Amino acid sequence: MHVLLVEDDLVLADGIARILRGHDMAVHVVHDGEEADRALISPVVSVAVLDIGLPGIDGFEVVRRLRARGSALPVLLLTARDDVQDRVRGLELGADDYLVKPFAAPELVARLKALVRRSNPRPVHLQMGGLQLDPFTRRATVDGQVIDLSAREWAVLEHLMQHSSRVVSKQQIIDAILPWGEEVTLNAVEVYVSRIRSKIDSAGISIKTIRGFGYLLEQSNG
Ligand code: CA
């Protein structure tokens, strides 16, 4: 789950980001409306937390532009005061939910999870052979036994499972797992894949290397 957090109060932004990361969410933080507008074009963002009062273009305008582009991305607005007018305006412009500051961290986490669940009718589990991934709890199991995956390994495996029986290039994997310009080399992808292979080995699943191109996840025995 990738959260784009737009908040110009640096201390608050840092605090919220830490809370969300503690709940296994990938968080990208930006501090003004223009930056938010650009970051929201990334296809990997699964939900946006958007402060209304921002330097440059405000949160209302960011939502308006997002919806004008036809995006259905779930958006939760943060409002500084309990002002009915603000909330109504935000919802009318296409925000899905709002929280009034100060709010309790567990409420933010619960609302974000609910928004993503509602917007994303994917099956709860990804399954292949004895391997099962639960995207919400981020648990991976092989024949019912939990296997230990790093966040990156998890993301790579999730992408491969979502595209199983198709060849996926290393660059596609990088684009899928790293939306915000973090550096990862093609070699690093090879390292993640080789670690994943050793962990899912017993599930009857193989990740075949397609030389010069990428990978193919498939069941090893038919
Ligand atoms: Ca603000």
XYZ file of C-alpha atoms and ligand atoms in Angstrom:
223
model
C 0.000 0.000 0.000
C 1.581 3.269 -1.178
C 0.512 6.442 0.574
C 1.212 9.879 -0.825
C 1.240 12.234 2.154
C 0.856 15.934 1.398
C 1.445 18.075 4.470
C 3.378 21.336 4.765
C 3.824 21.108 8.538
C 7.140 19.250 8.566
C 6.846 17.955 12.130
C 3.335 16.666 11.571
C 4.304 15.164 8.204
C 7.200 13.343 9.811
C 5.016 12.036 12.631
C 2.272 10.788 10.314
C 4.794 9.180 7.964
C 6.372 7.308 10.858
C 3.019 6.016 12.051
C 2.011 4.800 8.593
C 5.372 3.156 7.958
C 4.921 1.386 11.270
C 1.826 -0.148 9.694
C 3.755 -1.479 6.707
C 2.684 1.290 4.385
C 5.140 2.796 1.909
C 4.934 6.560 2.398
C 6.081 9.335 0.122
C 5.912 12.814 1.630
C 5.589 16.080 -0.277
C 5.069 19.520 1.210
C 3.176 21.600 -1.313
C 0.345 21.365 -3.783
C 2.386 21.541 -6.979
C 4.584 18.674 -5.856
C 1.484 16.723 -4.870
C -0.063 17.312 -8.267
C 3.043 15.861 -9.932
C 3.436 12.929 -7.541
C -0.212 11.922 -7.978
C 0.468 10.992 -11.572
C 2.407 7.928 -10.352
C 0.309 4.811 -10.966
C 1.629 3.185 -7.824
C 0.018 5.519 -5.294
C -2.857 3.653 -3.650
C -4.215 6.450 -1.468
C -3.483 10.146 -0.843
C -3.583 11.982 2.487
C -3.969 15.600 1.600
C -3.811 18.643 3.853
C -6.135 21.421 2.691
C -4.007 24.390 3.716
C -0.901 24.167 1.557
C 1.493 26.690 0.046
C 0.941 27.267 -3.673
C -2.151 25.426 -4.818
C -4.267 24.211 -1.902
C -5.634 20.754 -1.216
C -8.983 21.546 -2.808
C -7.300 22.421 -6.084
C -5.138 19.287 -5.949
C -8.274 17.114 -5.632
C -10.052 19.071 -8.338
C -7.166 18.520 -10.778
C -6.892 14.857 -9.844
C -10.574 14.227 -10.586
C -10.383 16.365 -13.732
C -7.761 13.903 -14.994
C -10.265 11.107 -14.449
C -8.409 9.529 -11.531
C -10.463 7.578 -8.995
C -7.596 7.428 -6.490
C -8.938 7.497 -2.922
C -8.209 10.790 -1.160
C -8.467 11.595 2.522
C -8.405 15.288 3.367
C -6.911 16.722 6.533
C -8.641 19.844 7.735
C -7.180 22.182 10.320
C -10.507 23.114 11.871
C -13.845 21.497 12.205
C -15.398 23.606 9.484
C -18.473 22.165 7.773
C -17.946 24.351 4.714
C -14.440 22.979 4.162
C -15.571 19.398 4.515
C -18.510 19.814 2.179
C -16.366 21.540 -0.401
C -13.720 18.822 -0.192
C -16.238 16.031 -0.594
C -17.977 17.831 -3.438
C -14.685 18.194 -5.268
C -14.209 14.438 -5.060
C -12.408 13.671 -1.798
C -13.536 10.377 -0.273
C -13.067 11.076 3.407
C -11.643 13.636 5.808
C -10.136 13.888 9.268
C -10.055 16.969 11.471
C -6.714 17.758 13.107
C -5.752 16.738 15.674
C -6.758 13.160 15.034
C -5.872 9.843 16.623
C -3.307 7.809 14.701
C -5.312 4.550 14.785
C -8.255 6.335 13.183
C -6.129 7.574 10.301
C -4.694 4.092 9.756
C -8.140 2.456 9.865
C -9.671 4.968 7.475
C -6.837 4.621 4.964
C -7.110 0.843 4.994
C -10.874 1.091 4.509
C -10.479 3.513 1.597
C -7.990 1.271 -0.156
C -10.094 -1.825 0.462
C -13.160 -0.166 -0.998
C -11.309 1.144 -4.030
C -9.510 -2.056 -4.749
C -11.708 -5.082 -5.302
C -8.742 -7.350 -5.913
C -8.948 -10.816 -4.409
C -7.731 -10.802 -0.856
C -5.164 -13.481 -1.543
C -2.793 -14.092 -4.364
C -2.276 -17.800 -4.675
C -0.183 -20.106 -6.784
C 0.600 -23.706 -5.877
C 1.465 -23.784 -2.194
C 2.372 -20.093 -2.158
C -0.090 -17.554 -0.832
C 0.283 -13.783 -0.387
C -2.115 -11.656 1.597
C -1.730 -8.080 0.348
C -3.396 -6.562 3.400
C -1.486 -8.269 6.160
C 1.599 -8.605 3.920
C 1.990 -12.172 5.046
C 3.414 -14.747 2.700
C 2.983 -18.432 3.355
C 4.273 -21.600 1.748
C 2.005 -24.546 2.532
C 0.632 -22.575 5.448
C 4.059 -21.726 6.908
C 4.877 -18.043 7.117
C 7.982 -17.098 5.174
C 10.069 -14.088 5.979
C 10.358 -11.545 3.155
C 11.904 -8.077 3.252
C 9.688 -5.215 2.050
C 11.463 -5.185 -1.323
C 11.293 -8.950 -1.730
C 7.600 -8.786 -0.895
C 7.003 -6.113 -3.549
C 8.894 -8.037 -6.220
C 7.052 -11.274 -5.456
C 3.671 -9.527 -5.367
C 4.356 -8.008 -8.785
C 5.436 -11.360 -10.227
C 2.333 -13.058 -8.833
C 0.053 -10.376 -10.225
C 1.632 -11.068 -13.608
C 2.112 -14.805 -13.292
C 2.575 -16.821 -16.473
C 3.717 -13.674 -18.221
C 7.274 -12.521 -18.753
C 8.103 -9.465 -16.666
C 11.203 -7.403 -17.350
C 13.550 -6.247 -14.627
C 12.753 -2.661 -15.514
C 9.023 -3.326 -15.133
C 9.724 -4.718 -11.681
C 11.741 -1.640 -10.752
C 9.012 0.679 -12.046
C 6.397 -1.224 -10.086
C 8.169 -1.335 -6.755
C 9.901 2.036 -6.749
C 7.668 4.830 -7.893
C 9.566 7.757 -6.505
C 12.958 7.770 -8.079
C 14.797 5.736 -5.484
C 17.804 4.134 -7.049
C 17.754 0.419 -7.655
C 19.971 -1.350 -10.149
C 19.013 -4.266 -12.352
C 21.543 -6.265 -10.337
C 19.638 -5.552 -7.159
C 16.522 -7.026 -8.763
C 18.533 -10.183 -9.500
C 19.507 -10.346 -5.842
C 15.881 -9.984 -4.674
C 14.746 -12.650 -7.109
C 17.423 -15.103 -6.049
C 16.511 -14.614 -2.378
C 12.828 -15.070 -3.162
C 13.605 -18.253 -5.111
C 15.269 -19.834 -2.128
C 12.305 -18.927 0.094
C 9.521 -20.204 -2.161
C 11.422 -23.207 -3.457
C 9.294 -25.757 -1.612
C 5.982 -24.322 -2.880
C 6.378 -25.845 -6.331
C 6.779 -22.384 -7.833
C 9.682 -21.347 -9.985
C 10.907 -17.989 -11.185
C 12.477 -18.698 -14.555
C 15.088 -16.329 -15.914
C 14.309 -15.298 -19.462
C 17.796 -14.389 -20.590
C 18.234 -10.790 -21.651
C 14.691 -9.897 -20.674
C 13.381 -10.773 -17.265
C 11.419 -13.338 -15.334
C 8.526 -15.724 -15.574
C 6.751 -16.974 -12.471
C 5.090 -20.321 -12.950
C 4.279 -23.592 -11.277
C 7.203 -25.934 -11.668
C 5.209 -29.107 -12.103
C 2.611 -28.192 -14.662
Ca -1.208 23.083 6.253
